[in-house]
The first five atom37 places (N, CA, C, CB, O) and aatype in JSON, in Angstrom:
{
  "aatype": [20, 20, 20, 20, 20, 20, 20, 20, 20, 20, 20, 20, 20, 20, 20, 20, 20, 20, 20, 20, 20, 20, 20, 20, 20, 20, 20, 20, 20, 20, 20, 20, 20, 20, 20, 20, 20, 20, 20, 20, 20, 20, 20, 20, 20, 20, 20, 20, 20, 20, 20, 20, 20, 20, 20, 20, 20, 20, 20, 20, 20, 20, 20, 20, 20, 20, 20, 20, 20, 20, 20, 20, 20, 20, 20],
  "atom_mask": [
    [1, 1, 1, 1, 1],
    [1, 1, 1, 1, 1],
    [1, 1, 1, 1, 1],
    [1, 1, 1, 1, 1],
    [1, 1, 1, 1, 1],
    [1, 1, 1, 1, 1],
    [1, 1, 1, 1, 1],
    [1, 1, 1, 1, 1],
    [1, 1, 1, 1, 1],
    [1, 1, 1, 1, 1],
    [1, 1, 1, 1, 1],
    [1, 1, 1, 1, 1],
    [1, 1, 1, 1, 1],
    [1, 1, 1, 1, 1],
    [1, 1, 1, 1, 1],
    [1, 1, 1, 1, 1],
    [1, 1, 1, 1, 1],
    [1, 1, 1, 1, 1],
    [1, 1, 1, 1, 1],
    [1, 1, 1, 1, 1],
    [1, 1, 1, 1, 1],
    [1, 1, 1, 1, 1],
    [1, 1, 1, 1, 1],
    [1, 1, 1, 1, 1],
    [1, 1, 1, 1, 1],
    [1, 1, 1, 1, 1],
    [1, 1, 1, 1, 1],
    [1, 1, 1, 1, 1],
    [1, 1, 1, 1, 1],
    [1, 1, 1, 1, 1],
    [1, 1, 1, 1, 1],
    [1, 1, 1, 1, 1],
    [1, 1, 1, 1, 1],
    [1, 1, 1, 1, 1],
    [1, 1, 1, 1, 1],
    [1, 1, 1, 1, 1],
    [1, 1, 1, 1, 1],
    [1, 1, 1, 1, 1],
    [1, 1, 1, 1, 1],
    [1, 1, 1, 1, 1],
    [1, 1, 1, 1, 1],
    [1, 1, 1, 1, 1],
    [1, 1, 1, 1, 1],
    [1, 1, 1, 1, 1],
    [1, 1, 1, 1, 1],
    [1, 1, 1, 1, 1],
    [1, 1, 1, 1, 1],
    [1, 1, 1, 1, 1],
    [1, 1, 1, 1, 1],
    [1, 1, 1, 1, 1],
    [1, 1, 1, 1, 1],
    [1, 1, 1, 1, 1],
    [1, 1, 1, 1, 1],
    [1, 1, 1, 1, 1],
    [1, 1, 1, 1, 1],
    [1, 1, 1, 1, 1],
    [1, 1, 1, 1, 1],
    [1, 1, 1, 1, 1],
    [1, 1, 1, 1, 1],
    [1, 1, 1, 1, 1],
    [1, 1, 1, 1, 1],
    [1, 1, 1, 1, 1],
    [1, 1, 1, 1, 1],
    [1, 1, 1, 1, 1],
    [1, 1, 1, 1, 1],
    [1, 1, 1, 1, 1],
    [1, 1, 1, 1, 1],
    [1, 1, 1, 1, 1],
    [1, 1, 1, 1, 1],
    [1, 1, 1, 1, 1],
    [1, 1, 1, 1, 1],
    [1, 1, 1, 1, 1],
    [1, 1, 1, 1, 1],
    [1, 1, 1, 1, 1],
    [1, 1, 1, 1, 1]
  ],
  "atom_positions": [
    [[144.59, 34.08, 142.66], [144.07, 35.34, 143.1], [143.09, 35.97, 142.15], [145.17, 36.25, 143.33], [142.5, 36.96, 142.59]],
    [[142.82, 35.56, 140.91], [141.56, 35.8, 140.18], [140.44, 35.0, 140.12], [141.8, 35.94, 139.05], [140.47, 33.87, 139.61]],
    [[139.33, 35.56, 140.66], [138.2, 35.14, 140.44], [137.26, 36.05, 139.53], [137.74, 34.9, 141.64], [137.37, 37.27, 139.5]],
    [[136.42, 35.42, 138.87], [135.37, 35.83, 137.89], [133.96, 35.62, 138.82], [135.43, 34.82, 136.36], [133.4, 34.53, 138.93]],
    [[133.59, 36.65, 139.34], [132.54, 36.94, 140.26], [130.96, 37.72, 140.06], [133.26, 37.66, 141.1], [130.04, 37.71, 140.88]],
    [[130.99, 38.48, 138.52], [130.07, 39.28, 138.0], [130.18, 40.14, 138.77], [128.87, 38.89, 137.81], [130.69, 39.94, 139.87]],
    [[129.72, 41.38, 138.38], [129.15, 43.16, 138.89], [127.83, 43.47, 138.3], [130.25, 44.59, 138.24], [127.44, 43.24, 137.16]],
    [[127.14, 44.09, 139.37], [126.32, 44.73, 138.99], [126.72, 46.47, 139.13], [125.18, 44.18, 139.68], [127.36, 47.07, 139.99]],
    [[126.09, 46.91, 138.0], [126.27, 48.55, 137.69], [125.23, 49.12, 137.83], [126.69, 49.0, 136.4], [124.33, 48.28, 137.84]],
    [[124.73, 50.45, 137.99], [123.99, 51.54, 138.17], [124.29, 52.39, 136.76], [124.4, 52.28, 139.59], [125.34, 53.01, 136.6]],
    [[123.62, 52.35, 136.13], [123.65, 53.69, 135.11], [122.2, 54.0, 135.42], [124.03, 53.42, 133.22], [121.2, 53.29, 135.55]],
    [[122.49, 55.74, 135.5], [121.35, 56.67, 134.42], [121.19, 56.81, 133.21], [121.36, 57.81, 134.46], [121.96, 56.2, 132.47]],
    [[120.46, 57.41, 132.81], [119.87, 57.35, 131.37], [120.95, 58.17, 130.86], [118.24, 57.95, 131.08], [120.84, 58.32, 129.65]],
    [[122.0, 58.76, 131.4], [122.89, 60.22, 130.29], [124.64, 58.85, 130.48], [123.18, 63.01, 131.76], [125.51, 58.75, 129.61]],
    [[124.62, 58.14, 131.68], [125.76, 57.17, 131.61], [125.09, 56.39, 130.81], [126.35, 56.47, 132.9], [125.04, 57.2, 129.88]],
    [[124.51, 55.44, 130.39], [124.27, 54.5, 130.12], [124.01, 54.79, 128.62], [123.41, 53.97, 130.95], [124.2, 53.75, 127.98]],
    [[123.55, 56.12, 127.61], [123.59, 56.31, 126.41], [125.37, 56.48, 126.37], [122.55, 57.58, 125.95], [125.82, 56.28, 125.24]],
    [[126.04, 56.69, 127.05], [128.17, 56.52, 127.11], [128.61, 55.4, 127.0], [129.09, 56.88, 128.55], [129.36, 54.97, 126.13]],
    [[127.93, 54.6, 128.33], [128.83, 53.73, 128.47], [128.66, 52.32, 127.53], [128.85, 53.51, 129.89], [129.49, 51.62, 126.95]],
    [[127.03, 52.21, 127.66], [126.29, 50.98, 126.7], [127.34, 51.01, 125.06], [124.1, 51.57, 126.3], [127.93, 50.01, 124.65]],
    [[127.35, 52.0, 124.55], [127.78, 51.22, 123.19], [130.03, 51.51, 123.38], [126.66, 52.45, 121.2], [130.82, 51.58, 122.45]],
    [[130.29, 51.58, 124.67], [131.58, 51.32, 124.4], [131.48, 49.96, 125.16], [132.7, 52.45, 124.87], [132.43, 49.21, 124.9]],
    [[130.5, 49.43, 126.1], [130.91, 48.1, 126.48], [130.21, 47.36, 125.1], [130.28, 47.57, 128.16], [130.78, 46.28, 124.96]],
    [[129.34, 47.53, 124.19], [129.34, 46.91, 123.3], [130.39, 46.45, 122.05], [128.57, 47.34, 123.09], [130.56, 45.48, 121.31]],
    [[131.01, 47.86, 122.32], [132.72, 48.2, 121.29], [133.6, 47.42, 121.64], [133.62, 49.68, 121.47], [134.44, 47.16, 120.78]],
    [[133.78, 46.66, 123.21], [134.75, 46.7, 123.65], [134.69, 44.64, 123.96], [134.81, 48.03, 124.9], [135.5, 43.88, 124.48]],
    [[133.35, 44.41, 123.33], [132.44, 43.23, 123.54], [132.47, 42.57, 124.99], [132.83, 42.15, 122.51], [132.68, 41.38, 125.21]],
    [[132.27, 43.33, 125.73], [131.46, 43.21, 127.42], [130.3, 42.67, 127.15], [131.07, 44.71, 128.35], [129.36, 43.07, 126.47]],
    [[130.51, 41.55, 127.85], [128.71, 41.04, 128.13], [128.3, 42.12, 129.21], [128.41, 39.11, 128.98], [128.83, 42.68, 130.17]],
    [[127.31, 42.14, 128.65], [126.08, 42.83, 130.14], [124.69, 42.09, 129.45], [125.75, 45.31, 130.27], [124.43, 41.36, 128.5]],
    [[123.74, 43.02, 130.99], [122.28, 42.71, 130.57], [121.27, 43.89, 131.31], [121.85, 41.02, 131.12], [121.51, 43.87, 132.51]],
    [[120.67, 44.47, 131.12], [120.07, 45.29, 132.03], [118.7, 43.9, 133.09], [119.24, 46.86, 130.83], [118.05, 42.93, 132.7]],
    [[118.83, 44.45, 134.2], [118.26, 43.72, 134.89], [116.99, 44.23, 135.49], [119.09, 43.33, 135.67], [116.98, 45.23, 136.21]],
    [[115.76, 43.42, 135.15], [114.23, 44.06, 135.69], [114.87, 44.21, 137.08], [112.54, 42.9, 135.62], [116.03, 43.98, 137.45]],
    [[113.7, 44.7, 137.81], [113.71, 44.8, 139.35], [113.42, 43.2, 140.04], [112.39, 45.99, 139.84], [113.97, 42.92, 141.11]],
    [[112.78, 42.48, 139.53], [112.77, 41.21, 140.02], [113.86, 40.22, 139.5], [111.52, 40.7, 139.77], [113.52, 39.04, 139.63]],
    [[115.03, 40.41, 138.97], [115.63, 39.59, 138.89], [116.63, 40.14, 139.59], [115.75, 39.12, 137.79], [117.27, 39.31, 140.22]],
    [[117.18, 41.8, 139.76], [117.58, 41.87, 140.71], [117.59, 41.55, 142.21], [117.56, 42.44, 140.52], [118.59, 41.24, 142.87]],
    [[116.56, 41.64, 142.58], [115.94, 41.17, 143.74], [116.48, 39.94, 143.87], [114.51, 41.16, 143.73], [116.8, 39.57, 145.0]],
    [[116.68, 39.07, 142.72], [116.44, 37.46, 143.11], [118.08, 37.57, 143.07], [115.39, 36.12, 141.84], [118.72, 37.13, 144.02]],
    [[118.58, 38.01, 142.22], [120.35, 37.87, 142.66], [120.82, 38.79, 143.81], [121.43, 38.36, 141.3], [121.7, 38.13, 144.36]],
    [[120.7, 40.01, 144.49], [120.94, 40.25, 145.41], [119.78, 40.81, 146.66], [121.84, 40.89, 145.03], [119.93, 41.92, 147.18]],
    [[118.71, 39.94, 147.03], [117.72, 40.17, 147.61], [117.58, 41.43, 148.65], [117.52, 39.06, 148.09], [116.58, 42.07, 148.96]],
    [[118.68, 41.53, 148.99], [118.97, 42.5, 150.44], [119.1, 43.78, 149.91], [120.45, 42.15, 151.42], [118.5, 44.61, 150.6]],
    [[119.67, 44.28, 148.91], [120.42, 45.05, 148.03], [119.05, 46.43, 148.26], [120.77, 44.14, 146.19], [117.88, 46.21, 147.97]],
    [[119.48, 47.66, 148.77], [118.69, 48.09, 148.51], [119.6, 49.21, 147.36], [117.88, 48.4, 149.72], [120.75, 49.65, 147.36]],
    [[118.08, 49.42, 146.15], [119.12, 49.98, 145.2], [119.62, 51.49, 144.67], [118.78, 49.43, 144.19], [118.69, 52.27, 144.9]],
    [[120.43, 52.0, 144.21], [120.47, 53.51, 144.22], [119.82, 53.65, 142.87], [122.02, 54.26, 144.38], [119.36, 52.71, 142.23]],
    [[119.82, 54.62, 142.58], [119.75, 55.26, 141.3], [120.17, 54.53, 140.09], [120.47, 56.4, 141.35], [121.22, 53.88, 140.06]],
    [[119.19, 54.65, 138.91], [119.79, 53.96, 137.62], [119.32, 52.79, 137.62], [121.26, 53.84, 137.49], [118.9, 52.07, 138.52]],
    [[119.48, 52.6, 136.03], [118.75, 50.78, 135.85], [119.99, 50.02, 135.95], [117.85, 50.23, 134.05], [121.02, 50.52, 135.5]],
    [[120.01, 48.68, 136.57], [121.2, 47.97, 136.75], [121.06, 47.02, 135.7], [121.42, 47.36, 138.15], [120.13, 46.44, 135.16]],
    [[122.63, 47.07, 135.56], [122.9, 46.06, 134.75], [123.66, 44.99, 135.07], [123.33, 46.47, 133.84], [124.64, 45.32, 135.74]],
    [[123.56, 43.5, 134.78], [125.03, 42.65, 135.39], [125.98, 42.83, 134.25], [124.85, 40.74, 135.74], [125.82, 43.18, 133.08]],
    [[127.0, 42.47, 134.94], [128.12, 41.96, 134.08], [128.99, 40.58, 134.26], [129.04, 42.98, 134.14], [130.11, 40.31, 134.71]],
    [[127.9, 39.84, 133.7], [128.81, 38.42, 134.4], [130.12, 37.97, 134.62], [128.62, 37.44, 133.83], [130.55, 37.04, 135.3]],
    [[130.78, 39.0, 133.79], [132.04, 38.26, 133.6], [132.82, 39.07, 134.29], [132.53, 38.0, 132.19], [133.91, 38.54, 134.45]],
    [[132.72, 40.51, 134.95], [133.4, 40.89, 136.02], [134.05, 39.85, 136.73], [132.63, 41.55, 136.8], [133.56, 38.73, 136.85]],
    [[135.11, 40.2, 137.2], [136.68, 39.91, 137.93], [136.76, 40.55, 138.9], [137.95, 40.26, 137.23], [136.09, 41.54, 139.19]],
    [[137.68, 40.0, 139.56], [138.28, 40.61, 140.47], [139.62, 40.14, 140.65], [137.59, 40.55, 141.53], [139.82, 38.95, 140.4]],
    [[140.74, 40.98, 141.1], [142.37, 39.64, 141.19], [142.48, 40.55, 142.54], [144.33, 39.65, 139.54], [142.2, 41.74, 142.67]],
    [[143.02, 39.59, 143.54], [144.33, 39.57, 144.74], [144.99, 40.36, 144.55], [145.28, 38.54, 144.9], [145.92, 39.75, 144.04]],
    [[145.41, 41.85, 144.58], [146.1, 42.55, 144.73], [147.27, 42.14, 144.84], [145.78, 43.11, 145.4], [148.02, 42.14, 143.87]],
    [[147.72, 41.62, 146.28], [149.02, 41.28, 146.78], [149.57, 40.51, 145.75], [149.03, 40.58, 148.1], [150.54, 40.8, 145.05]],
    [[148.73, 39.27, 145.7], [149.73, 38.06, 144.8], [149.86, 38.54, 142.81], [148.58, 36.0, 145.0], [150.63, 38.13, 141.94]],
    [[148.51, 39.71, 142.76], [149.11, 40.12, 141.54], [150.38, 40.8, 141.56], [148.28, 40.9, 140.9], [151.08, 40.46, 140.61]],
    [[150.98, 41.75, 142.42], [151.87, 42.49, 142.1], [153.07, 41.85, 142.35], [151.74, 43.61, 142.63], [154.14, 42.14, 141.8]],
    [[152.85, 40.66, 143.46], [154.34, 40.04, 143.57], [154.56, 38.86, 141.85], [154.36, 38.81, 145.51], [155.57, 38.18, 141.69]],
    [[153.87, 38.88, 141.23], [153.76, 38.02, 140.05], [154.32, 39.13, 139.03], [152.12, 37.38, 139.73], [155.39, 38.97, 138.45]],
    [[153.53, 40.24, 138.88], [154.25, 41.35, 138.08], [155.88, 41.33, 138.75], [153.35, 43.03, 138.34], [156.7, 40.7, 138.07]],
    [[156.18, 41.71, 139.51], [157.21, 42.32, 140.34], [158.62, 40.81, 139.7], [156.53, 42.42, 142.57], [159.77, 40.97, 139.27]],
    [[158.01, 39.83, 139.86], [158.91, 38.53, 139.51], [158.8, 38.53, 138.08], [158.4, 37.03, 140.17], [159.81, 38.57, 137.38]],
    [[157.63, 38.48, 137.58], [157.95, 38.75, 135.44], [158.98, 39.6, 135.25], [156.54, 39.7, 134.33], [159.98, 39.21, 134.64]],
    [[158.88, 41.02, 135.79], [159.62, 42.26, 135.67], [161.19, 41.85, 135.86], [159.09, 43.38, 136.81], [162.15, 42.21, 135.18]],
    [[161.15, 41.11, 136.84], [162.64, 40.56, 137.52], [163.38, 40.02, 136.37], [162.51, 39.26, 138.75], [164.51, 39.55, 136.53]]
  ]
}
């Protein structure tokens, strides 16, 4: 139920002087992404506000099968 899928983020210039040096603290890969490489990873994407950044190593887990896994450790 975990996959490693990347995110892309939206910061403004007042998030992104916050958040940039705690994902650096916290050693998060990112990258800020021109407009054409966005484009080329999500072509359709139309975009909001803020310079994007990826985060390759974004996750995601299964809800369900995480909690029945917690729920059985706990047991």
């Amino acid at each position: 139920g975990y996959l490693r899928c990347g995110g892309i983020e939206f910061l403004d210039h007042e998030e992104a002087t916050e958040v940039l040096p705690l994902w650096e603290a916290e050693g998060i890969a990112f990258e800020k992404l021109t407009s054409d490489a966005l484009r080329a990873i999500e072509p359709g994407l139309v975009a909001p506000p803020g310079d994007p950044y990826l985060l390759p190593n974004c996750a995601q887990v299964r809800n369900p099968r995480h909690l029945a896994a917690l729920i059985a450790g706990c047991e």
